């Protein structure tokens, strides 16, 4: 670190000649000047001295009848002195520093992490539109306010933190776990079937179970009733109570699965021909530096961005995008029997995965895959076990007492 | 040596006080053969690449060797590098 400060302050290598050189050194020592790398030559001393101390040497030189010659000048003051005439250079350097500093006062990028239910784009576009457009001054941003606003707008956010790092606004959030919505209401209600199904199991928590296991129900049939009759000793209804029915009813539901695709398809065969252009992004506007003539019949467009940020967090308000146009020729191809089977199987597995993800148990899979000349089709039924009860509010009919 | 001086030195030795602080004695620390640091000296008397003479409070310290060079030089201490042969009090 000492060397660094020496460089900032500036220092010199000098040569001392004359009569009382040792006396001169002792006087320097007494005046608390710092000398270093003192070398004795033939009747000369060579040493380094800081610029500040050098300016005060004159009386000492006179007293000891010695003379001093400067051999080398090092350090920042001399550097600036050398370039004092190149005004544009210095001005450019200062402007560049100023520009970098000025640009660091704004937000140039918004980064969202931890979202699953909401997409990142959804959150970012809301922030951009409602609160912060890129290019907002950092000091105008109130993280607390933004957090509150986001929490209010997006219901499923459980915890959120907004922080500003460099020129990037980082939003970290945690969402609430989305469960099968259980409507707990105090309204008297029945539990009715959401789908046509065979009942597999009934667990009643509240209400009168109407269905039995293995019974076939239609959509809308009451599974657990919210009406409870209280009987007296003579088996006559003494009182009727209406409550919100609650329970878990699982049913065996049959889904029809139909899927087909053409045996013929097109594949892209890229030729080696390609064209490029550079897109300059300044703030939020794009400028095409040149417009290449694309004479290809079929082509792909790909984009790659450069110079978006300095380091990890310093996002710049400009970037270069290289756009590439790649020519290809569409080639007509046909699936082989194996390929078609594999593809159909893959699609079916994706569908089954969808079921599994929402917590549905798959009981039977009766899908048959047929490979024809033109079309490969898969059709059949998938039998699953799932929760079928949904609450439906009770229409209470006031019974008129018999006359 | 005056009576006062001998009394003072006696006292410092008996009390095991550090001599460099109370008497202004010169401290010489030698690191290997190539580096010596001298503290509490008064003046530089002579300097060449084979001999450096320093004025202490009472004695003159003479460092002999070759390729001697004063690495740095301040009011409080000085560091000498080079091949050191002898350190003697004159």
Tab-separated table of C-alpha atoms in Angstrom:
chain	number	residue	atom	x	y	z
A	1	UNK	CA	0.000	0.000	0.000
A	2	UNK	CA	2.930	2.307	0.717
A	3	UNK	CA	4.008	2.069	-2.906
A	4	UNK	CA	0.516	3.037	-4.042
A	5	UNK	CA	0.463	6.228	-1.980
A	6	UNK	CA	3.954	7.050	-3.165
A	7	UNK	CA	2.688	6.775	-6.716
A	8	UNK	CA	-0.311	8.988	-5.995
A	9	UNK	CA	1.828	11.677	-4.327
A	10	UNK	CA	4.645	11.437	-6.854
A	11	UNK	CA	8.331	10.771	-6.211
A	12	UNK	CA	11.702	11.396	-7.803
A	13	UNK	CA	15.031	9.660	-8.206
A	14	UNK	CA	17.797	12.194	-7.650
A	15	UNK	CA	21.568	12.341	-7.699
A	16	UNK	CA	23.423	14.253	-5.009
A	17	UNK	CA	26.936	15.666	-5.527
A	18	UNK	CA	29.101	18.161	-3.645
A	19	UNK	CA	30.932	18.715	-0.412
A	20	UNK	CA	28.830	17.695	2.580
A	21	UNK	CA	26.721	14.871	1.316
A	22	UNK	CA	26.566	12.911	4.594
A	23	UNK	CA	25.598	16.105	6.394
A	24	UNK	CA	22.865	16.611	3.867
A	25	UNK	CA	21.509	13.125	4.574
A	26	UNK	CA	21.583	13.743	8.315
A	27	UNK	CA	19.731	17.010	7.895
A	28	UNK	CA	17.106	15.202	5.794
A	29	UNK	CA	16.758	12.683	8.569
A	30	UNK	CA	16.305	15.398	11.182
A	31	UNK	CA	13.670	17.118	9.081
A	32	UNK	CA	11.894	13.748	8.896
A	33	UNK	CA	12.091	13.446	5.144
A	34	UNK	CA	11.810	9.883	3.922
A	35	UNK	CA	14.547	8.703	1.610
A	36	UNK	CA	14.779	5.231	0.190
A	37	UNK	CA	17.073	3.043	-1.873
A	38	UNK	CA	20.120	5.138	-1.170
A	39	UNK	CA	23.035	3.967	-3.337
A	40	UNK	CA	26.579	5.289	-3.206
A	41	UNK	CA	28.308	5.762	-6.542
A	42	UNK	CA	31.612	7.455	-7.297
A	43	UNK	CA	31.300	10.593	-5.189
A	44	UNK	CA	27.563	10.672	-5.741
A	45	UNK	CA	24.535	9.484	-3.837
A	46	UNK	CA	21.473	8.323	-5.689
A	47	UNK	CA	18.209	8.019	-3.837
A	48	UNK	CA	14.449	8.359	-4.070
A	49	UNK	CA	12.568	11.165	-2.373
A	50	UNK	CA	8.898	12.111	-2.345
A	51	UNK	CA	7.822	15.132	-4.348
A	52	UNK	CA	6.561	16.943	-1.265
A	53	UNK	CA	9.903	16.621	0.511
A	54	UNK	CA	11.852	17.478	-2.613
A	55	UNK	CA	10.300	20.965	-2.705
A	56	UNK	CA	11.762	21.741	0.732
A	57	UNK	CA	15.338	20.712	-0.044
A	58	UNK	CA	16.643	24.093	-1.183
A	59	UNK	CA	17.901	25.466	2.191
A	60	UNK	CA	19.595	22.162	2.959
A	61	UNK	CA	21.434	22.192	-0.348
A	62	UNK	CA	22.662	25.694	0.289
A	63	UNK	CA	23.823	24.866	3.806
A	64	UNK	CA	25.779	21.759	2.801
A	65	UNK	CA	27.055	23.099	-0.522
A	66	UNK	CA	25.661	20.198	-2.480
A	67	UNK	CA	23.838	20.023	-5.766
A	68	UNK	CA	20.980	17.816	-6.814
A	69	UNK	CA	20.027	16.454	-10.234
A	70	UNK	CA	16.746	14.814	-11.046
A	71	UNK	CA	17.201	11.420	-12.725
A	72	UNK	CA	13.646	10.146	-12.929
A	73	UNK	CA	10.153	11.452	-12.215
A	74	UNK	CA	7.483	8.941	-11.238
A	75	UNK	CA	3.907	9.160	-10.084
A	76	UNK	CA	0.533	10.579	-10.890
A	77	UNK	CA	1.325	14.342	-10.725
A	78	UNK	CA	3.940	13.901	-13.460
A	79	UNK	CA	1.580	11.754	-15.490
A	80	UNK	CA	-1.003	14.506	-15.503
A	81	UNK	CA	1.661	17.091	-16.247
A	82	UNK	CA	2.828	15.111	-19.281
A	83	UNK	CA	-0.671	14.951	-20.712
A	84	UNK	CA	-1.732	18.451	-19.762
A	85	UNK	CA	-1.726	19.542	-23.402
A	86	UNK	CA	-3.858	16.638	-24.620
A	87	UNK	CA	-6.998	18.293	-23.383
A	88	UNK	CA	-9.318	16.027	-25.321
A	89	UNK	CA	-7.722	12.942	-23.803
A	90	UNK	CA	-8.176	14.180	-20.267
A	91	UNK	CA	-11.631	15.495	-21.068
A	92	UNK	CA	-12.580	12.154	-22.596
A	93	UNK	CA	-11.326	10.299	-19.555
A	94	UNK	CA	-13.281	12.538	-17.213
A	95	UNK	CA	-16.376	12.314	-19.401
A	96	UNK	CA	-16.124	8.533	-19.461
A	97	UNK	CA	-15.856	8.391	-15.682
A	98	UNK	CA	-18.737	10.814	-15.380
A	99	UNK	CA	-20.839	8.803	-17.798
A	100	UNK	CA	-20.246	5.554	-15.963
A	101	UNK	CA	-21.102	7.232	-12.672
A	102	UNK	CA	-24.223	8.879	-14.081
A	103	UNK	CA	-25.446	5.647	-15.613
A	104	UNK	CA	-24.973	3.840	-12.318
A	105	UNK	CA	-27.684	6.042	-10.825
A	106	UNK	CA	-30.415	4.239	-12.763
A	107	UNK	CA	-32.048	0.841	-12.750
A	108	UNK	CA	-31.409	-1.002	-15.973
A	109	UNK	CA	-32.542	-4.503	-15.221
A	110	UNK	CA	-35.130	-6.279	-13.148
A	111	UNK	CA	-34.497	-9.836	-12.048
A	112	UNK	CA	-37.104	-12.059	-10.449
A	113	UNK	CA	-36.375	-15.346	-8.773
A	114	UNK	CA	-38.413	-17.845	-6.831
A	115	UNK	CA	-41.658	-17.623	-8.750
A	116	UNK	CA	-43.460	-20.745	-9.857
A	117	UNK	CA	-47.146	-19.971	-10.192
A	118	UNK	CA	-46.665	-16.517	-11.666
A	119	UNK	CA	-44.253	-16.259	-14.538
A	120	UNK	CA	-41.278	-13.956	-14.218
A	121	UNK	CA	-42.453	-11.991	-17.238
A	122	UNK	CA	-45.795	-11.416	-15.623
A	123	UNK	CA	-44.198	-9.895	-12.546
A	124	UNK	CA	-41.626	-7.909	-14.481
A	125	UNK	CA	-44.180	-6.444	-16.851
A	126	UNK	CA	-46.362	-5.451	-13.921
A	127	UNK	CA	-43.438	-3.717	-12.225
A	128	UNK	CA	-42.441	-1.970	-15.424
A	129	UNK	CA	-45.912	-0.779	-16.115
A	130	UNK	CA	-47.012	0.099	-12.603
A	131	UNK	CA	-43.961	1.203	-10.785
A	132	UNK	CA	-40.533	1.168	-12.342
A	133	UNK	CA	-39.673	1.512	-15.972
A	134	UNK	CA	-36.045	0.684	-16.778
A	135	UNK	CA	-34.148	3.936	-16.501
A	136	UNK	CA	-35.749	5.070	-13.261
A	137	UNK	CA	-33.429	6.766	-10.831
A	138	UNK	CA	-32.384	4.468	-8.024
A	139	UNK	CA	-33.065	7.018	-5.339
A	140	UNK	CA	-36.687	7.357	-6.502
A	141	UNK	CA	-37.332	3.714	-5.769
A	142	UNK	CA	-38.847	2.791	-2.481
A	143	UNK	CA	-38.334	-0.936	-2.002
A	144	UNK	CA	-40.831	-1.166	0.852
A	145	UNK	CA	-43.535	0.463	-1.198
A	146	UNK	CA	-42.818	-1.808	-4.145
A	147	UNK	CA	-42.964	-4.863	-1.909
A	148	UNK	CA	-46.316	-3.824	-0.532
A	149	UNK	CA	-47.674	-3.079	-3.975
A	150	UNK	CA	-46.576	-6.456	-5.307
A	151	UNK	CA	-47.998	-8.292	-2.321
A	152	UNK	CA	-51.286	-6.550	-2.905
A	153	UNK	CA	-51.452	-7.241	-6.614
A	154	UNK	CA	-50.269	-10.843	-6.561
A	155	UNK	CA	-52.280	-12.745	-3.992
A	156	UNK	CA	-50.204	-15.888	-3.965
A	157	UNK	CA	-46.996	-14.191	-2.845
A	158	UNK	CA	-46.217	-15.151	0.715
A	159	UNK	CA	-42.934	-13.344	1.179
A	160	UNK	CA	-41.074	-10.878	-0.996
A	161	UNK	CA	-37.844	-8.954	-0.871
A	162	UNK	CA	-36.696	-6.247	-3.245
A	163	UNK	CA	-33.102	-5.157	-3.256
A	164	UNK	CA	-31.039	-2.971	-5.493
A	165	UNK	CA	-27.649	-4.344	-6.443
A	166	UNK	CA	-25.591	-2.174	-8.724
A	167	UNK	CA	-27.984	-1.182	-11.473
A	168	UNK	CA	-30.171	-4.250	-11.062
A	169	UNK	CA	-33.377	-4.567	-9.093
A	170	UNK	CA	-33.524	-8.032	-7.609
A	171	UNK	CA	-36.810	-9.453	-6.476
A	172	UNK	CA	-36.858	-12.652	-4.503
A	173	UNK	CA	-40.208	-14.111	-3.599
A	174	UNK	CA	-41.816	-17.155	-2.148
A	175	UNK	CA	-45.292	-18.210	-3.128
A	176	UNK	CA	-47.871	-19.757	-0.952
A	177	UNK	CA	-48.429	-23.439	-1.576
A	178	UNK	CA	-51.460	-23.865	-3.754
A	179	UNK	CA	-53.653	-26.579	-2.336
A	180	UNK	CA	-56.913	-27.934	-3.597
A	181	UNK	CA	-59.134	-25.142	-2.558
A	182	UNK	CA	-61.313	-26.135	0.312
A	183	UNK	CA	-64.204	-23.805	0.589
A	184	UNK	CA	-64.964	-23.545	4.205
A	185	UNK	CA	-68.125	-21.584	4.453
A	186	UNK	CA	-70.760	-21.450	7.047
A	187	UNK	CA	-73.488	-21.661	4.425
A	188	UNK	CA	-75.362	-24.943	4.584
A	189	UNK	CA	-74.274	-26.998	1.591
A	190	UNK	CA	-74.312	-30.470	0.048
A	191	UNK	CA	-71.319	-32.252	-1.389
A	192	UNK	CA	-72.189	-33.144	-4.987
A	193	UNK	CA	-70.373	-35.148	-7.657
A	194	UNK	CA	-68.285	-33.108	-10.068
A	195	UNK	CA	-68.144	-35.915	-12.662
A	196	UNK	CA	-69.868	-39.111	-13.648
A	197	UNK	CA	-68.086	-41.834	-11.716
A	198	UNK	CA	-68.216	-44.974	-9.592
A	199	UNK	CA	-67.700	-44.258	-5.921
A	200	UNK	CA	-64.582	-45.872	-4.483
A	201	UNK	CA	-64.541	-44.542	-0.943
A	202	UNK	CA	-66.535	-42.157	1.225
A	203	UNK	CA	-65.243	-40.463	4.340
A	204	UNK	CA	-67.790	-38.192	5.967
A	205	UNK	CA	-66.738	-35.474	8.343
A	206	UNK	CA	-69.956	-33.524	8.432
A	207	UNK	CA	-73.410	-34.372	7.094
A	208	UNK	CA	-75.356	-37.468	6.046
A	209	UNK	CA	-73.655	-39.788	3.532
A	210	UNK	CA	-76.043	-40.594	0.704
A	211	UNK	CA	-73.857	-42.643	-1.657
A	212	UNK	CA	-72.372	-46.020	-0.982
A	213	UNK	CA	-69.172	-47.544	-2.246
A	214	UNK	CA	-69.419	-49.097	-5.767
A	215	UNK	CA	-72.472	-47.020	-6.573
A	216	UNK	CA	-72.510	-45.211	-9.917
A	217	UNK	CA	-73.303	-41.523	-9.691
A	218	UNK	CA	-73.960	-38.852	-12.305
A	219	UNK	CA	-72.604	-35.345	-12.295
A	220	UNK	CA	-74.572	-33.242	-9.814
A	221	UNK	CA	-75.803	-36.146	-7.659
A	222	UNK	CA	-75.625	-35.506	-3.951
A	223	UNK	CA	-72.850	-37.490	-2.281
A	224	UNK	CA	-73.018	-36.145	1.240
A	225	UNK	CA	-76.080	-34.233	2.256
A	226	UNK	CA	-75.979	-31.196	4.479
A	227	UNK	CA	-79.431	-31.944	5.767
A	228	UNK	CA	-79.576	-33.858	9.021
A	229	UNK	CA	-82.868	-35.214	10.306
A	230	UNK	CA	-83.197	-35.910	13.943
A	231	UNK	CA	-85.684	-38.669	14.696
A	232	UNK	CA	-87.626	-39.289	17.826
A	233	UNK	CA	-88.381	-42.625	19.383
A	234	UNK	CA	-91.201	-43.286	16.953
A	235	UNK	CA	-88.898	-42.842	14.011
A	236	UNK	CA	-90.533	-39.563	13.092
A	237	UNK	CA	-88.594	-36.498	12.114
A	238	UNK	CA	-88.344	-34.329	15.138
A	239	UNK	CA	-86.089	-31.646	13.761
A	240	UNK	CA	-84.141	-30.895	10.586
A	241	UNK	CA	-80.725	-29.210	10.787
A	242	UNK	CA	-78.880	-27.743	7.812
A	243	UNK	CA	-75.078	-27.737	7.938
A	244	UNK	CA	-72.180	-27.419	5.454
A	245	UNK	CA	-71.427	-30.999	4.397
A	246	UNK	CA	-67.774	-31.986	4.439
A	247	UNK	CA	-65.863	-35.120	3.578
A	248	UNK	CA	-63.604	-36.884	1.123
A	249	UNK	CA	-65.328	-38.813	-1.640
A	250	UNK	CA	-63.131	-40.611	-4.152
A	251	UNK	CA	-64.521	-41.873	-7.411
A	252	UNK	CA	-63.389	-44.006	-10.293
A	253	UNK	CA	-63.495	-41.680	-13.277
A	254	UNK	CA	-63.054	-42.766	-16.888
A	255	UNK	CA	-61.393	-40.329	-19.258
A	256	UNK	CA	-61.460	-40.729	-23.016
A	257	UNK	CA	-58.041	-40.247	-24.607
A	258	UNK	CA	-57.710	-39.472	-28.311
A	259	UNK	CA	-54.532	-38.391	-29.970
A	260	UNK	CA	-53.261	-38.578	-33.522
A	261	UNK	CA	-50.582	-37.121	-35.699
A	262	UNK	CA	-49.490	-37.283	-39.316
A	263	UNK	CA	-46.928	-39.862	-40.261
A	264	UNK	CA	-45.286	-37.347	-42.547
A	265	UNK	CA	-43.404	-34.347	-41.274
A	266	UNK	CA	-40.921	-31.750	-42.384
A	267	UNK	CA	-37.369	-31.568	-41.157
A	268	UNK	CA	-35.119	-28.542	-41.481
A	269	UNK	CA	-31.940	-29.217	-43.375
A	270	UNK	CA	-29.641	-26.256	-42.881
A	271	UNK	CA	-27.515	-25.129	-45.762
A	272	UNK	CA	-24.300	-23.327	-44.929
A	273	UNK	CA	-25.695	-20.016	-46.087
A	274	UNK	CA	-26.342	-17.423	-43.453
A	275	UNK	CA	-26.603	-13.675	-43.084
A	276	UNK	CA	-25.984	-11.491	-40.101
A	277	UNK	CA	-26.972	-8.088	-38.906
A	278	UNK	CA	-26.265	-6.143	-35.744
A	279	UNK	CA	-29.007	-4.628	-33.689
A	280	UNK	CA	-28.005	-1.821	-31.384
A	281	UNK	CA	-30.191	-1.383	-28.338
A	282	UNK	CA	-30.092	2.067	-26.814
A	283	UNK	CA	-32.275	2.470	-23.800
A	284	UNK	CA	-35.394	0.689	-24.951
A	285	UNK	CA	-35.119	1.326	-28.654
A	286	UNK	CA	-33.604	-0.931	-31.245
A	287	UNK	CA	-31.598	0.315	-34.206
A	288	UNK	CA	-30.626	-1.971	-37.023
A	289	UNK	CA	-27.137	-1.048	-38.125
A	290	UNK	CA	-27.649	-2.448	-41.587
A	291	UNK	CA	-30.404	-4.301	-43.323
A	292	UNK	CA	-29.281	-7.404	-45.144
A	293	UNK	CA	-31.233	-8.594	-48.131
A	294	UNK	CA	-32.612	-12.000	-47.350
A	295	UNK	CA	-33.312	-13.953	-50.480
A	296	UNK	CA	-33.875	-17.282	-48.752
A	297	UNK	CA	-37.234	-18.958	-49.067
A	298	UNK	CA	-37.054	-20.613	-45.648
A	299	UNK	CA	-34.896	-19.371	-42.814
A	300	UNK	CA	-34.499	-19.357	-39.047
A	301	UNK	CA	-33.787	-16.223	-37.062
A	302	UNK	CA	-31.652	-16.392	-33.959
A	303	UNK	CA	-30.512	-13.615	-31.657
A	304	UNK	CA	-27.564	-13.344	-29.333
A	305	UNK	CA	-26.930	-10.437	-26.980
A	306	UNK	CA	-23.551	-9.007	-26.058
A	307	UNK	CA	-22.316	-6.342	-23.680
A	308	UNK	CA	-25.468	-6.235	-21.649
A	309	UNK	CA	-23.664	-5.764	-18.379
A	310	UNK	CA	-20.333	-4.965	-16.854
A	311	UNK	CA	-19.423	-7.559	-14.286
A	312	UNK	CA	-22.385	-9.292	-12.738
A	313	UNK	CA	-24.668	-6.498	-11.669
A	314	UNK	CA	-23.819	-3.389	-13.654
A	315	UNK	CA	-26.394	-3.446	-16.416
A	316	UNK	CA	-25.742	-1.048	-19.218
A	317	UNK	CA	-28.441	0.890	-21.028
A	318	UNK	CA	-27.150	-0.364	-24.330
A	319	UNK	CA	-26.376	-3.723	-25.822
A	320	UNK	CA	-25.452	-5.283	-29.115
A	321	UNK	CA	-27.592	-8.055	-30.518
A	322	UNK	CA	-26.339	-10.151	-33.377
A	323	UNK	CA	-29.128	-11.506	-35.505
A	324	UNK	CA	-28.448	-14.450	-37.696
A	325	UNK	CA	-30.556	-15.652	-40.583
A	326	UNK	CA	-29.919	-19.268	-41.419
A	327	UNK	CA	-31.220	-20.810	-44.564
A	328	UNK	CA	-32.746	-24.243	-44.496
A	329	UNK	CA	-34.548	-26.514	-46.892
A	330	UNK	CA	-37.638	-28.328	-45.619
A	331	UNK	CA	-37.318	-32.045	-46.267
A	332	UNK	CA	-40.359	-34.242	-46.239
A	333	UNK	CA	-39.898	-37.287	-44.041
A	334	UNK	CA	-41.958	-40.120	-42.745
A	335	UNK	CA	-41.905	-41.743	-39.322
A	336	UNK	CA	-40.974	-45.387	-39.190
A	337	UNK	CA	-43.266	-47.685	-37.231
A	338	UNK	CA	-40.941	-47.656	-34.215
A	339	UNK	CA	-40.539	-43.885	-34.265
A	340	UNK	CA	-44.284	-43.332	-34.495
A	341	UNK	CA	-44.924	-45.720	-31.601
A	342	UNK	CA	-42.298	-44.013	-29.483
A	343	UNK	CA	-43.722	-40.582	-30.222
A	344	UNK	CA	-47.287	-41.619	-29.410
A	345	UNK	CA	-46.052	-43.254	-26.197
A	346	UNK	CA	-44.221	-40.097	-25.224
A	347	UNK	CA	-47.336	-37.984	-25.702
A	348	UNK	CA	-49.413	-40.411	-23.660
A	349	UNK	CA	-46.822	-40.399	-20.863
A	350	UNK	CA	-46.955	-36.622	-20.781
A	351	UNK	CA	-50.721	-36.779	-20.336
A	352	UNK	CA	-50.404	-39.362	-17.548
A	353	UNK	CA	-47.814	-37.177	-15.868
A	354	UNK	CA	-50.263	-34.311	-15.918
A	355	UNK	CA	-52.707	-36.482	-13.976
A	356	UNK	CA	-50.073	-37.549	-11.485
A	357	UNK	CA	-49.031	-33.960	-10.899
A	358	UNK	CA	-52.459	-32.933	-9.701
A	359	UNK	CA	-52.462	-35.852	-7.304
A	360	UNK	CA	-54.664	-38.269	-9.193
A	361	UNK	CA	-54.057	-41.987	-8.948
A	362	UNK	CA	-54.097	-43.870	-12.257
A	363	UNK	CA	-55.900	-47.191	-12.004
A	364	UNK	CA	-56.063	-48.428	-15.576
A	365	UNK	CA	-54.573	-47.387	-18.873
A	366	UNK	CA	-56.479	-48.812	-21.821
A	367	UNK	CA	-55.001	-46.715	-24.572
A	368	UNK	CA	-54.152	-48.541	-27.808
A	369	UNK	CA	-51.743	-47.105	-30.330
A	370	UNK	CA	-52.363	-47.818	-34.007
A	371	UNK	CA	-49.945	-46.986	-36.760
A	372	UNK	CA	-51.661	-46.470	-40.102
A	373	UNK	CA	-50.426	-45.354	-43.491
A	374	UNK	CA	-51.217	-41.698	-43.098
A	375	UNK	CA	-51.942	-41.230	-39.435
A	376	UNK	CA	-50.752	-42.645	-36.171
A	377	UNK	CA	-53.518	-42.598	-33.634
A	378	UNK	CA	-53.804	-43.451	-29.982
A	379	UNK	CA	-57.189	-43.853	-28.406
A	380	UNK	CA	-58.731	-45.508	-25.427
A	381	UNK	CA	-59.660	-44.821	-21.864
A	382	UNK	CA	-57.699	-43.869	-18.802
A	383	UNK	CA	-59.266	-44.838	-15.527
A	384	UNK	CA	-58.277	-42.802	-12.510
A	385	UNK	CA	-59.185	-42.456	-8.883
A	386	UNK	CA	-59.790	-38.875	-7.892
A	387	UNK	CA	-61.603	-36.620	-5.501
A	388	UNK	CA	-65.060	-35.933	-6.885
A	389	UNK	CA	-66.948	-34.015	-4.207
A	390	UNK	CA	-67.613	-30.305	-4.628
A	391	UNK	CA	-69.733	-28.187	-2.320
A	392	UNK	CA	-73.055	-26.846	-3.552
A	393	UNK	CA	-75.162	-24.467	-1.532
A	394	UNK	CA	-78.417	-25.852	-0.206
A	395	UNK	CA	-81.739	-24.474	-1.303
A	396	UNK	CA	-83.719	-24.699	1.886
A	397	UNK	CA	-87.349	-25.292	1.196
A	398	UNK	CA	-89.509	-24.294	4.046
A	399	UNK	CA	-91.862	-27.167	4.566
A	400	UNK	CA	-95.372	-26.129	5.119
A	401	UNK	CA	-96.919	-27.912	7.987
A	402	UNK	CA	-99.625	-30.317	6.833
A	403	UNK	CA	-103.022	-29.076	7.478
B	1	UNK	CA	31.193	8.344	33.309
B	2	UNK	CA	29.791	10.634	35.931
B	3	UNK	CA	28.401	9.421	39.216
B	4	UNK	CA	24.902	10.184	38.067
B	5	UNK	CA	25.348	8.170	34.889
B	6	UNK	CA	26.748	5.135	36.686
B	7	UNK	CA	23.990	5.329	39.273
B	8	UNK	CA	21.376	5.547	36.528
B	9	UNK	CA	22.833	2.620	34.583
B	10	UNK	CA	23.018	0.558	37.734
B	11	UNK	CA	19.394	1.339	38.502
B	12	UNK	CA	18.219	0.428	34.970
B	13	UNK	CA	20.114	-2.870	35.111
B	14	UNK	CA	18.797	-3.779	38.548
B	15	UNK	CA	15.229	-2.942	37.624
B	16	UNK	CA	15.596	-4.797	34.280
B	17	UNK	CA	14.239	-1.811	32.370
B	18	UNK	CA	14.628	-1.721	28.591
B	19	UNK	CA	17.832	0.120	27.822
B	20	UNK	CA	16.799	1.418	24.437
B	21	UNK	CA	13.937	3.349	25.994
B	22	UNK	CA	15.559	4.635	29.180
B	23	UNK	CA	19.102	5.103	28.033
B	24	UNK	CA	18.641	5.702	24.335
B	25	UNK	CA	20.786	2.709	23.465
B	26	UNK	CA	21.116	1.797	19.825
B	27	UNK	CA	19.152	-1.284	18.717
B	28	UNK	CA	20.592	-3.390	15.958
B	29	UNK	CA	18.582	-6.279	14.569
B	30	UNK	CA	20.266	-8.552	12.170
B	31	UNK	CA	18.243	-10.728	9.826
B	32	UNK	CA	20.459	-13.390	8.292
B	33	UNK	CA	23.578	-11.977	6.786
B	34	UNK	CA	21.989	-9.651	4.319
B	35	UNK	CA	19.733	-7.328	6.245
B	36	UNK	CA	20.293	-5.142	9.290
B	37	UNK	CA	17.937	-2.629	10.894
B	38	UNK	CA	19.361	0.071	13.138
B	39	UNK	CA	17.188	2.080	15.527
B	40	UNK	CA	18.029	4.969	17.863
B	41	UNK	CA	20.980	6.345	15.936
B	42	UNK	CA	21.907	9.971	15.741
B	43	UNK	CA	23.604	10.519	12.423
B	44	UNK	CA	25.127	8.946	9.382
B	45	UNK	CA	28.859	9.621	9.382
B	46	UNK	CA	30.107	7.825	6.329
B	47	UNK	CA	28.553	5.748	3.620
B	48	UNK	CA	30.162	3.704	0.905
B	49	UNK	CA	29.301	0.308	-0.522
B	50	UNK	CA	31.818	-1.410	1.770
B	51	UNK	CA	31.456	0.582	4.988
B	52	UNK	CA	28.702	2.414	6.816
B	53	UNK	CA	29.478	4.379	9.983
B	54	UNK	CA	26.674	5.531	12.231
B	55	UNK	CA	26.783	7.784	15.297
B	56	UNK	CA	24.998	6.295	18.280
B	57	UNK	CA	24.450	8.072	21.593
B	58	UNK	CA	27.824	7.108	22.956
B	59	UNK	CA	29.624	5.001	20.357
B	60	UNK	CA	30.166	4.929	16.661
B	61	UNK	CA	28.833	1.803	14.978
B	62	UNK	CA	30.745	0.556	12.007
B	63	UNK	CA	29.201	-1.924	9.580
B	64	UNK	CA	31.586	-3.529	7.126
B	65	UNK	CA	30.693	-5.656	4.145
B	66	UNK	CA	30.201	-5.351	0.427
B	67	UNK	CA	27.385	-4.174	-1.846
B	68	UNK	CA	25.961	-2.275	1.091
B	69	UNK	CA	22.932	-0.165	0.365
B	70	UNK	CA	20.619	1.885	2.543
B	71	UNK	CA	17.191	0.522	1.718
B	72	UNK	CA	15.344	3.251	3.598
B	73	UNK	CA	16.345	6.008	5.911
B	74	UNK	CA	14.090	7.859	8.331
B	75	UNK	CA	14.398	9.750	11.587
B	76	UNK	CA	13.708	6.658	13.664
B	77	UNK	CA	15.373	3.772	11.899
B	78	UNK	CA	17.312	2.671	8.871
B	79	UNK	CA	17.521	-0.575	6.999
B	80	UNK	CA	20.733	-1.673	5.355
B	81	UNK	CA	20.938	-4.519	2.867
B	82	UNK	CA	24.015	-6.161	1.389
B	83	UNK	CA	26.622	-8.758	2.396
B	84	UNK	CA	27.481	-7.936	5.997
B	85	UNK	CA	30.875	-9.035	7.337
B	86	UNK	CA	31.351	-7.226	10.659
B	87	UNK	CA	29.478	-4.962	13.023
B	88	UNK	CA	31.798	-3.232	15.470
B	89	UNK	CA	31.836	-0.397	18.025
B	90	UNK	CA	34.596	2.101	17.598
